[in-house]
């Protein structure tokens, strides 16, 4: 399987992006609301701290993977920056082919270019081994409150 | 102890903000570099998704607590938003007086106003009980890679 890694573009929304994301979590009705999608895309594109990357199948140029990096500027650690990885999703049928690993490694490279001193992410126990193979270490507990 | 909760202002940097943060983590030499502090403050103030709040001692108006909320716009969950809590710090000598709880509750209120569907944070095992008392639940593992 051959793929390109690149930043999300607006026409990816008609090209498998939501199919891919839906393998991670519920999308709701957003994919039926093209105006709202455009609004969100515009907002995120203007934010230099947000990088959504996609993997595009070289054969048919459909989106088959995605993940987001956002960069947090801190006052601690000498005004350092932290990269947060969110919403890692691989399209059904394209898992366990090394695609996720390449996407994560690409986000780590972007975080390096942005001078982050660390990259963090939250994940379930069952996928922690995947991240450990890339070099991540268990660090702490993620806690959540629904509001 | 009486205190006000409000957004961080530029003159807080000379008024106990770094003292407070240093009880959480290493600050480095940032507090000696007022130009860099101004740059970071300007960048974060312009970002509507970043809310740094401080607790100010009513008696002498010194900063005695702080925490940050940043708001992440997603494509999943119907284009929902997530609040991330970071860098919760209470000044030495002011801990265990209910200040941390009030700061976290205030950030949850801000997240509600911003229409977030959840608030998440990463913490050590030893402080998880503190967050559980506020209503947070253990959810997953935070993983980290230094770069």
XYZ file of C-alpha atoms in Angstrom:
294
model
C 0.000 0.000 0.000
C 1.409 3.365 -0.980
C 0.221 6.658 0.426
C 1.048 10.352 0.653
C 1.005 12.245 3.945
C -0.102 15.874 3.708
C -2.185 18.539 5.469
C -5.983 18.307 5.246
C -7.549 20.191 2.316
C -11.122 21.360 1.980
C -12.077 18.865 -0.734
C -10.987 15.937 1.464
C -14.399 16.207 3.125
C -15.919 14.691 -0.011
C -13.092 12.240 -0.398
C -13.161 9.806 2.506
C -12.171 12.030 5.442
C -15.402 11.470 7.380
C -15.452 7.767 6.480
C -12.000 7.527 8.024
C -12.888 9.537 11.151
C -16.064 7.521 11.688
C -13.905 4.488 12.379
C -12.664 6.342 15.491
C -15.773 7.961 16.876
C -19.254 9.205 16.186
C -19.399 11.999 13.591
C -23.036 12.955 14.131
C -24.748 14.860 11.334
C -21.800 17.118 10.606
C -21.020 15.457 7.277
C -24.468 16.523 6.029
C -23.842 20.179 6.895
C -21.349 21.502 4.387
C -21.626 25.093 5.622
C -20.641 24.110 9.180
C -17.794 21.946 7.856
C -16.491 24.949 5.903
C -16.709 27.158 9.003
C -14.753 24.673 11.146
C -12.199 24.095 8.397
C -11.678 27.849 7.974
C -11.252 28.349 11.705
C -8.745 25.500 12.048
C -6.824 26.469 8.902
C -6.296 29.980 10.300
C -4.878 28.550 13.523
C -1.156 27.946 13.056
C -1.142 25.731 16.148
C -3.440 23.171 14.540
C -2.124 20.629 12.033
C -4.518 18.001 10.720
C -2.739 15.537 8.496
C -4.218 12.919 6.219
C -2.902 9.837 4.451
C -4.065 9.659 0.845
C -4.120 6.329 -0.992
C -1.775 6.790 -3.991
C -3.945 4.550 -6.150
C -7.249 6.432 -6.011
C -6.335 9.539 -3.939
C -8.950 8.706 -1.268
C -8.294 9.553 2.385
C -7.460 6.448 4.425
C -5.950 7.895 7.614
C -5.806 11.054 9.679
C -4.513 12.522 12.933
C -4.318 15.963 14.506
C -1.456 17.741 16.252
C -2.055 20.882 18.197
C 0.690 22.886 19.711
C 0.364 24.384 23.157
C 2.556 27.309 24.214
C 3.415 27.161 27.923
C 4.974 29.500 30.472
C 6.620 26.602 32.331
C 9.709 24.857 30.894
C 11.240 28.144 29.803
C 8.226 29.062 27.673
C 8.306 25.651 25.980
C 5.782 24.119 23.614
C 3.939 20.804 23.859
C 2.482 18.845 20.961
C -0.856 17.115 21.624
C -1.918 14.280 19.329
C -5.675 13.809 18.921
C -8.116 11.921 16.730
C -5.900 9.273 15.177
C -8.098 7.314 12.755
C -7.444 4.711 10.070
C -10.143 3.782 7.579
C -11.762 0.378 8.000
C -9.826 -2.180 5.973
C -6.559 -0.214 6.071
C -5.531 -0.984 9.657
C -2.463 -2.967 10.712
C -0.513 -1.993 7.595
C 1.888 0.492 9.219
C -0.146 3.530 8.229
C -0.847 4.696 11.809
C 2.830 4.466 12.710
C 3.838 6.639 9.743
C 1.184 9.243 10.578
C 2.333 9.459 14.219
C 5.996 9.690 13.183
C 5.098 12.511 10.798
C 3.334 14.422 13.600
C 6.383 13.966 15.836
C 8.534 15.454 13.041
C 6.193 18.447 12.755
C 6.309 18.891 16.550
C 10.139 18.868 16.370
C 10.093 21.539 13.655
C 7.795 23.594 15.883
C 10.313 23.261 18.761
C 8.065 21.230 21.048
C 9.959 19.600 23.931
C 7.488 16.707 24.173
C 4.482 15.151 22.450
C 1.652 13.666 24.500
C -1.538 11.772 23.776
C -4.309 9.950 25.592
C -5.178 6.396 24.614
C -6.924 3.263 25.781
C -4.965 0.478 27.424
C -5.506 -1.744 24.369
C -3.582 0.563 21.983
C -0.833 1.611 24.405
C 1.526 -1.068 23.002
C 1.220 0.503 19.544
C 2.454 3.846 20.911
C 5.151 2.224 23.053
C 6.645 0.678 19.894
C 7.005 4.196 18.461
C 8.798 5.382 21.617
C 6.025 6.764 23.835
C 6.071 5.950 27.535
C 3.152 5.667 29.954
C 3.121 8.825 31.990
C -0.081 9.546 33.895
C -3.876 9.237 33.996
C -6.310 11.020 31.719
C -9.440 12.135 33.560
C -12.685 13.316 32.035
C -15.871 15.109 33.008
C -18.877 15.372 30.693
C -20.576 18.759 30.763
C -8.776 33.120 52.719
C -10.575 35.255 50.171
C -9.623 35.479 46.545
C -10.797 36.722 43.147
C -10.721 34.533 40.051
C -10.002 36.356 36.804
C -8.079 36.076 33.519
C -4.309 36.549 33.579
C -3.116 40.136 33.009
C 0.293 41.279 31.870
C 1.311 42.786 35.209
C 0.664 39.476 37.007
C 4.136 38.429 35.848
C 5.586 40.788 38.441
C 3.009 39.842 41.007
C 3.488 36.198 41.989
C 2.472 34.371 38.799
C 5.854 32.711 38.277
C 6.222 32.005 42.001
C 2.910 30.160 41.785
C 3.794 28.252 38.609
C 7.201 27.246 39.990
C 5.393 25.149 42.593
C 4.164 22.975 39.690
C 7.179 22.697 37.443
C 10.463 24.154 36.384
C 10.171 27.686 34.955
C 13.727 27.959 33.611
C 15.052 31.440 32.964
C 11.844 32.752 31.416
C 11.032 35.008 34.378
C 14.273 36.916 33.719
C 13.343 37.574 30.087
C 10.566 40.147 30.085
C 10.576 40.545 26.294
C 9.940 36.824 25.756
C 7.225 36.855 28.455
C 5.516 39.740 26.646
C 5.718 37.869 23.330
C 4.144 34.708 24.792
C 1.492 36.701 26.639
C 0.582 38.597 23.464
C 0.336 35.378 21.454
C -1.840 33.650 24.045
C -4.049 36.707 24.619
C -4.823 36.851 20.903
C -5.892 33.211 20.913
C -9.561 33.015 21.881
C -9.168 29.290 22.585
C -6.729 29.902 25.430
C -7.942 30.985 28.875
C -5.380 31.318 31.645
C -7.052 32.147 34.916
C -5.468 33.258 38.168
C -6.572 33.446 41.783
C -5.630 36.748 43.381
C -5.365 37.046 47.170
C -7.920 39.713 48.149
C -5.693 40.966 50.946
C -2.579 41.940 48.983
C -3.660 41.249 45.359
C -0.806 38.750 44.831
C -1.311 35.731 42.561
C -1.713 32.520 44.568
C -3.164 30.082 42.016
C -3.492 29.507 38.287
C -4.710 27.040 35.675
C -5.145 27.033 31.898
C -8.050 25.918 29.744
C -7.656 25.511 26.041
C -10.468 24.697 23.759
C -10.082 22.225 20.931
C -12.486 22.268 17.986
C -13.080 18.776 16.612
C -14.696 17.278 13.518
C -15.933 14.244 15.456
C -18.908 14.535 17.836
C -20.820 16.719 15.411
C -18.065 19.329 15.290
C -17.924 19.439 19.100
C -15.414 21.186 21.330
C -13.238 19.766 24.101
C -11.769 21.717 27.007
C -8.258 20.731 28.077
C -7.057 21.735 31.542
C -3.302 22.281 31.912
C -0.828 23.720 34.393
C -2.873 23.804 37.586
C -0.655 25.402 40.239
C -1.213 26.693 43.760
C 1.418 28.828 45.483
C 3.382 27.198 48.296
C 1.566 27.778 51.577
C -1.852 28.170 49.962
C -2.558 24.518 49.205
C -5.357 22.450 50.762
C -7.592 25.475 51.299
C -10.113 24.801 48.509
C -8.458 27.153 46.044
C -7.648 24.463 43.464
C -11.217 23.201 43.513
C -12.622 26.683 42.856
C -10.187 27.262 39.983
C -11.132 23.947 38.324
C -14.855 24.616 38.786
C -14.395 28.034 37.182
C -12.643 26.459 34.164
C -15.481 23.947 33.819
C -17.950 26.874 33.794
C -15.937 28.614 31.057
C -15.870 25.350 29.066
C -19.680 25.138 29.398
C -20.073 28.708 28.130
C -17.857 27.760 25.190
C -20.139 24.778 24.443
C -17.561 22.087 25.161
C -19.076 18.611 25.552
C -16.323 17.433 27.905
C -13.298 18.648 29.850
C -10.213 16.452 30.160
C -6.892 16.641 31.971
C -3.847 14.510 32.668
C -2.705 14.009 36.247
C -0.578 11.834 38.484
C -2.147 8.995 40.438
C -1.604 10.897 43.697
C -3.869 13.819 42.723
C -6.556 11.784 40.935
C -8.726 11.702 44.099
C -8.802 15.520 44.108
C -10.273 15.546 40.587
C -12.653 12.662 41.337
C -14.175 14.737 44.138
C -14.966 17.463 41.580
C -16.672 14.918 39.291
C -13.915 13.767 36.938
C -13.650 10.077 36.126
C -10.577 8.060 35.184
C -10.712 7.523 31.456
C -7.475 6.412 29.800
C -3.674 6.559 29.797
C -1.586 9.612 28.998
C 1.526 8.712 27.012
C 4.542 10.902 26.385
C 7.591 11.074 24.153
C 10.397 13.570 24.702
C 11.767 15.095 21.513
